[in-house]
């Protein structure tokens, strides 16, 4: 469990408890009552809202920027694979 | 392959693997057509070098060809292919342990025409993508692998855990630590969080 200096308790959750739940929160992996408490904490805690926003933006950027980049298996690799299979089939 | 591919895709994947087990090269070509680009993208960011990524994909896919007859269907074909390629990447990584990593650049730099509307946004986008690639390349393999599987390849938690050979709970813990580390690394490179204006 994460401990943060000068952490607050908002909506019954400490900042460290919110930090520990950020990934589950982003992945829609929290039960509704727990998700509501995390959201209430984020609304009432400027530090967690700022940190959580940057955390969310990093994950979002990873999903958007690297997934959208077109990466194609090199033709030469396909040819090598075909040759390797052919040599085994013969 | 579409990360949201449904049961019909999985059924036809299984049919292709069954044909591979009978020595059908055309079926293997179809499997490579479906999954090759994504597997190569994953390997290029997982292996220590560009040549290693190609070799790992070749090793992995040949292992899949040889092992098609033993595929029992306990996991999806896609998950199984990622497993064999990941194992090949790890073998390459172990051989090169101690050498500096030089992950494959997965895309050539894109030209940004000067004066074009939106050029600043495109430059920022390129900087963010480059920072993410650099940050990932600097992370430990365990952290990088889970981030790639979940957030880049779009696997579910259960699928990513299966590829990594760990429990879903362990995967979630590893993923969260990885995301926190990635955030710190990207902010150190960019000087701000992705999405924030440059300082």
Short mmCIF file of C-alpha atoms in Angstrom, two decimals:
data_model
loop_
_atom_site.label_atom_id
_atom_site.label_comp_id
_atom_site.label_asym_id
_atom_site.label_seq_id
_atom_site.Cartn_x
_atom_site.Cartn_y
_atom_site.Cartn_z
CA UNK A 1 0.00 0.00 0.00
CA UNK A 2 1.37 3.39 -0.99
CA UNK A 3 2.04 5.99 1.68
CA UNK A 4 2.17 9.65 0.71
CA UNK A 5 3.48 12.48 2.85
CA UNK A 6 0.83 14.99 3.93
CA UNK A 7 -1.91 12.87 2.46
CA UNK A 8 -5.52 13.71 3.00
CA UNK A 9 -8.57 11.61 3.65
CA UNK A 10 -11.37 12.52 1.26
CA UNK A 11 -14.50 10.44 0.70
CA UNK A 12 -13.13 7.92 3.18
CA UNK A 13 -10.00 7.23 1.14
CA UNK A 14 -6.41 8.27 1.77
CA UNK A 15 -4.42 9.66 -1.17
CA UNK A 16 -2.23 6.54 -1.16
CA UNK A 17 -5.29 4.32 -1.44
CA UNK A 18 -6.46 6.34 -4.44
CA UNK A 19 -3.03 6.10 -6.04
CA UNK A 20 -3.11 2.31 -5.62
CA UNK A 21 -6.47 2.15 -7.39
CA UNK A 22 -5.71 4.39 -10.38
CA UNK A 23 -5.04 1.59 -12.85
CA UNK A 24 -8.12 -0.36 -11.83
CA UNK A 25 -10.11 2.87 -12.03
CA UNK A 26 -8.85 3.62 -15.55
CA UNK A 27 -9.51 0.04 -16.66
CA UNK A 28 -13.09 0.10 -15.30
CA UNK A 29 -12.04 -2.60 -12.87
CA UNK A 30 -13.51 -1.16 -9.68
CA UNK A 31 -16.92 -2.06 -8.25
CA UNK A 32 -19.32 0.87 -8.62
CA UNK A 33 -19.30 1.97 -4.94
CA UNK A 34 -15.50 2.00 -4.86
CA UNK A 35 -15.31 3.82 -8.19
CA UNK A 36 -17.68 6.47 -6.80
CA UNK A 37 -15.45 6.95 -3.73
CA UNK A 38 -12.36 7.32 -5.90
CA UNK A 39 -14.14 9.91 -8.05
CA UNK A 40 -15.34 11.77 -4.96
CA UNK A 41 -11.76 11.80 -3.64
CA UNK A 42 -10.43 13.11 -6.97
CA UNK A 43 -13.03 15.89 -6.97
CA UNK A 44 -12.05 16.89 -3.45
CA UNK A 45 -8.25 16.53 -3.62
CA UNK A 46 -6.35 18.80 -5.97
CA UNK A 47 -3.08 16.87 -5.68
CA UNK A 48 -4.64 13.52 -6.56
CA UNK A 49 -6.67 15.09 -9.36
CA UNK A 50 -3.48 16.53 -10.88
CA UNK A 51 -1.49 13.32 -10.45
CA UNK A 52 -4.37 11.15 -11.62
CA UNK A 53 -4.91 13.35 -14.68
CA UNK A 54 -1.26 13.05 -15.69
CA UNK A 55 -1.37 9.30 -15.06
CA UNK A 56 -4.49 8.95 -17.22
CA UNK A 57 -2.94 11.10 -19.98
CA UNK A 58 0.21 8.94 -20.00
CA UNK A 59 -1.77 5.72 -20.38
CA UNK A 60 -4.00 7.33 -22.99
CA UNK A 61 -0.96 8.58 -24.92
CA UNK A 62 0.58 5.10 -24.83
CA UNK A 63 -2.61 3.60 -26.22
CA UNK A 64 -3.12 6.24 -28.88
CA UNK A 65 0.38 7.02 -30.09
CA UNK A 66 1.98 3.60 -30.18
CA UNK A 67 -1.06 1.64 -31.28
CA UNK A 68 -1.74 3.93 -34.22
CA UNK A 69 1.80 3.68 -35.57
CA UNK A 70 1.80 1.46 -38.61
CA UNK A 71 4.31 -1.33 -38.20
CA UNK A 72 4.60 -3.89 -40.93
CA UNK A 73 6.50 -7.15 -40.81
CA UNK A 74 9.43 -6.76 -43.23
CA UNK A 75 9.03 -8.49 -46.58
CA UNK A 76 12.45 -10.08 -46.06
CA UNK A 77 11.21 -11.73 -42.86
CA UNK A 78 8.16 -13.16 -44.61
CA UNK A 79 10.45 -14.55 -47.30
CA UNK A 80 12.78 -16.09 -44.70
CA UNK A 81 9.81 -17.71 -42.99
CA UNK A 82 8.54 -19.17 -46.27
CA UNK A 83 11.98 -20.55 -47.10
CA UNK A 84 12.32 -22.06 -43.63
CA UNK A 85 8.89 -23.73 -43.88
CA UNK A 86 9.63 -24.96 -47.40
CA UNK A 87 12.86 -26.57 -46.24
CA UNK A 88 10.92 -28.42 -43.53
CA UNK A 89 8.05 -29.50 -45.76
CA UNK A 90 10.26 -30.95 -48.50
CA UNK B 1 -5.38 -8.58 -35.97
CA UNK B 2 -8.22 -6.60 -34.52
CA UNK B 3 -7.83 -6.72 -30.73
CA UNK B 4 -11.61 -6.88 -30.46
CA UNK B 5 -11.83 -9.84 -32.83
CA UNK B 6 -14.76 -12.02 -31.97
CA UNK B 7 -15.45 -15.73 -31.78
CA UNK B 8 -15.67 -16.12 -35.58
CA UNK B 9 -12.05 -14.92 -35.96
CA UNK B 10 -10.93 -17.29 -33.22
CA UNK B 11 -12.74 -20.21 -34.85
CA UNK B 12 -11.06 -19.55 -38.17
CA UNK B 13 -7.70 -19.09 -36.42
CA UNK B 14 -8.11 -22.52 -34.85
CA UNK B 15 -9.01 -24.00 -38.21
CA UNK B 16 -5.82 -22.50 -39.65
CA UNK B 17 -3.73 -24.00 -36.83
CA UNK B 18 -5.34 -27.39 -37.43
CA UNK B 19 -4.41 -27.11 -41.11
CA UNK B 20 -0.83 -26.12 -40.16
CA UNK B 21 -0.66 -29.29 -38.09
CA UNK B 22 -1.38 -31.21 -41.28
CA UNK B 23 1.46 -29.41 -43.06
CA UNK B 24 -0.63 -26.86 -44.97
CA UNK B 25 1.75 -24.01 -45.81
CA UNK B 26 -1.03 -21.80 -47.18
CA UNK B 27 -2.76 -21.92 -43.79
CA UNK B 28 0.49 -20.80 -42.18
CA UNK B 29 0.68 -17.88 -44.64
CA UNK B 30 -2.84 -16.86 -43.63
CA UNK B 31 -1.90 -16.96 -39.95
CA UNK B 32 1.13 -14.78 -40.66
CA UNK B 33 -1.05 -12.39 -42.68
CA UNK B 34 -3.41 -12.05 -39.73
CA UNK B 35 -0.99 -11.80 -36.86
CA UNK B 36 2.46 -11.14 -38.31
CA UNK B 37 2.43 -7.35 -38.23
CA UNK B 38 1.19 -7.19 -34.63
CA UNK B 39 3.68 -9.85 -33.51
CA UNK B 40 6.50 -7.99 -35.20
CA UNK B 41 5.39 -4.69 -33.62
CA UNK B 42 5.43 -6.39 -30.22
CA UNK B 43 8.82 -8.03 -30.82
CA UNK B 44 10.36 -4.80 -32.11
CA UNK B 45 9.60 -3.17 -28.76
CA UNK B 46 10.49 -6.24 -26.69
CA UNK B 47 13.76 -7.47 -28.19
CA UNK B 48 17.09 -5.75 -27.67
CA UNK B 49 17.68 -4.96 -31.36
CA UNK B 50 16.01 -4.82 -34.79
CA UNK B 51 17.69 -7.98 -36.03
CA UNK B 52 16.76 -9.75 -32.79
CA UNK B 53 13.11 -8.79 -33.30
CA UNK B 54 13.07 -10.35 -36.76
CA UNK B 55 14.86 -13.45 -35.54
CA UNK B 56 12.53 -13.78 -32.55
CA UNK B 57 9.42 -13.55 -34.74
CA UNK B 58 10.92 -16.13 -37.08
CA UNK B 59 11.87 -18.43 -34.20
CA UNK B 60 8.45 -18.00 -32.60
CA UNK B 61 6.42 -18.58 -35.74
CA UNK B 62 8.49 -21.59 -36.74
CA UNK B 63 7.97 -22.98 -33.25
CA UNK B 64 4.23 -22.41 -33.74
CA UNK B 65 4.37 -24.24 -37.09
CA UNK B 66 6.22 -27.16 -35.53
CA UNK B 67 3.98 -27.17 -32.46
CA UNK B 68 0.65 -26.69 -34.27
CA UNK B 69 -0.22 -30.34 -33.68
CA UNK B 70 0.15 -29.90 -29.94
CA UNK B 71 -2.04 -26.77 -29.73
CA UNK B 72 -4.88 -27.83 -27.42
CA UNK B 73 -6.96 -24.69 -27.67
CA UNK B 74 -6.76 -23.91 -23.96
CA UNK B 75 -5.86 -20.34 -24.90
CA UNK B 76 -6.76 -18.33 -27.98
CA UNK B 77 -4.50 -18.69 -31.02
CA UNK B 78 -3.52 -15.04 -30.70
CA UNK B 79 -2.47 -15.49 -27.07
CA UNK B 80 -0.52 -18.62 -27.96
CA UNK B 81 1.35 -16.83 -30.78
CA UNK B 82 2.29 -13.96 -28.47
CA UNK B 83 3.54 -16.51 -25.94
CA UNK B 84 5.85 -18.23 -28.39
CA UNK B 85 7.18 -14.92 -29.73
CA UNK B 86 7.67 -13.55 -26.22
CA UNK B 87 9.66 -16.63 -25.24
CA UNK B 88 11.81 -16.20 -28.34
CA UNK B 89 12.36 -12.51 -27.46
CA UNK B 90 13.35 -13.44 -23.91
CA UNK B 91 15.85 -16.01 -25.19
CA UNK B 92 17.39 -13.34 -27.41
CA UNK B 93 17.43 -10.92 -24.50
CA UNK B 94 19.21 -13.41 -22.23
CA UNK B 95 21.87 -13.97 -24.86
CA UNK B 96 22.46 -10.26 -25.01
CA UNK B 97 22.26 -9.59 -21.28
CA UNK B 98 24.95 -7.11 -20.36
CA UNK B 99 24.92 -5.44 -23.75
CA UNK B 100 23.24 -2.04 -24.11
CA UNK B 101 19.72 -2.36 -25.48
CA UNK B 102 18.97 -0.78 -28.85
CA UNK B 103 15.29 -1.46 -29.45
CA UNK B 104 14.18 -1.37 -33.04
CA UNK B 105 12.85 1.94 -34.26
CA UNK B 106 9.36 0.90 -35.28
CA UNK B 107 8.72 3.75 -37.64
CA UNK B 108 10.73 6.18 -39.69
CA UNK B 109 10.42 9.79 -38.62
CA UNK B 110 7.54 11.43 -40.40
CA UNK B 111 8.18 14.66 -42.30
CA UNK B 112 6.25 17.63 -40.98
CA UNK B 113 5.84 20.26 -43.71
CA UNK B 114 6.71 23.71 -42.41
CA UNK B 115 3.87 26.19 -42.23
CA UNK B 116 1.18 23.57 -42.58
CA UNK B 117 -1.87 24.05 -40.41
CA UNK B 118 -1.62 21.73 -37.44
CA UNK B 119 2.11 21.21 -37.84
CA UNK B 120 2.78 22.17 -34.20
CA UNK B 121 0.31 19.58 -33.02
CA UNK B 122 1.95 16.98 -35.21
CA UNK B 123 5.38 17.87 -33.87
CA UNK B 124 4.06 17.54 -30.31
CA UNK B 125 2.49 14.23 -31.21
CA UNK B 126 5.79 12.98 -32.64
CA UNK B 127 7.68 14.16 -29.56
CA UNK B 128 5.22 12.36 -27.30
CA UNK B 129 5.47 9.15 -29.31
CA UNK B 130 9.27 9.30 -29.31
CA UNK B 131 9.31 9.95 -25.55
CA UNK B 132 7.04 6.98 -24.96
CA UNK B 133 9.25 4.73 -27.10
CA UNK B 134 12.39 5.91 -25.30
CA UNK B 135 10.79 5.53 -21.87
CA UNK B 136 9.62 2.01 -22.67
CA UNK B 137 13.02 1.03 -24.02
CA UNK B 138 14.62 2.06 -20.73
CA UNK B 139 12.35 -0.03 -18.55
CA UNK B 140 12.91 -3.54 -17.22
CA UNK B 141 11.53 -6.25 -19.54
CA UNK B 142 8.85 -7.31 -17.03
CA UNK B 143 7.38 -3.80 -16.93
CA UNK B 144 7.72 -3.20 -20.65
CA UNK B 145 6.08 -6.50 -21.61
CA UNK B 146 2.94 -5.94 -19.56
CA UNK B 147 2.53 -2.37 -20.79
CA UNK B 148 2.87 -3.48 -24.39
CA UNK B 149 0.40 -6.33 -24.05
CA UNK B 150 -2.27 -4.37 -22.18
CA UNK B 151 -1.99 -0.84 -23.47
CA UNK B 152 -0.48 -1.20 -26.95
CA UNK B 153 -1.67 -4.62 -28.12
CA UNK B 154 -5.02 -4.12 -26.41
CA UNK B 155 -5.20 -7.47 -24.65
CA UNK B 156 -7.56 -8.06 -21.76
CA UNK B 157 -6.06 -8.53 -18.31
CA UNK B 158 -6.62 -12.28 -18.44
CA UNK B 159 -5.03 -12.58 -21.89
CA UNK B 160 -1.98 -10.54 -20.89
CA UNK B 161 -1.57 -12.62 -17.72
CA UNK B 162 -1.76 -15.79 -19.80
CA UNK B 163 0.90 -14.61 -22.24
CA UNK B 164 3.16 -13.63 -19.33
CA UNK B 165 2.48 -16.86 -17.44
CA UNK B 166 1.45 -15.08 -14.24
CA UNK B 167 -1.79 -14.65 -12.31
CA UNK B 168 -4.16 -11.85 -13.24
CA UNK B 169 -3.57 -10.28 -9.81
CA UNK B 170 0.20 -10.30 -10.35
CA UNK B 171 -0.28 -8.87 -13.84
CA UNK B 172 -2.43 -6.01 -12.48
CA UNK B 173 0.16 -5.17 -9.85
CA UNK B 174 2.96 -5.24 -12.42
CA UNK B 175 0.90 -3.14 -14.83
CA UNK B 176 0.20 -0.46 -12.24
CA UNK B 177 3.85 -0.18 -11.22
CA UNK B 178 4.82 -0.07 -14.89
CA UNK B 179 2.39 2.73 -15.67
CA UNK B 180 3.64 4.76 -12.71
CA UNK B 181 7.23 4.29 -13.85
CA UNK B 182 6.34 5.15 -17.44
CA UNK B 183 4.66 8.37 -16.30
CA UNK B 184 7.78 9.43 -14.41
CA UNK B 185 10.08 8.57 -17.31
CA UNK B 186 7.97 10.33 -19.95
CA UNK B 187 7.66 13.44 -17.80
CA UNK B 188 11.43 13.46 -17.29
CA UNK B 189 11.95 13.32 -21.07
CA UNK B 190 9.27 15.81 -22.11
CA UNK B 191 9.46 18.07 -19.09
CA UNK B 192 5.69 17.68 -18.67
CA UNK B 193 2.97 15.05 -18.80
CA UNK B 194 1.67 13.99 -22.23
CA UNK B 195 -1.29 16.18 -23.10
CA UNK B 196 0.01 19.15 -21.11
CA UNK B 197 1.28 22.22 -22.90
CA UNK B 198 5.07 22.53 -23.20
CA UNK B 199 6.66 24.52 -20.41
#
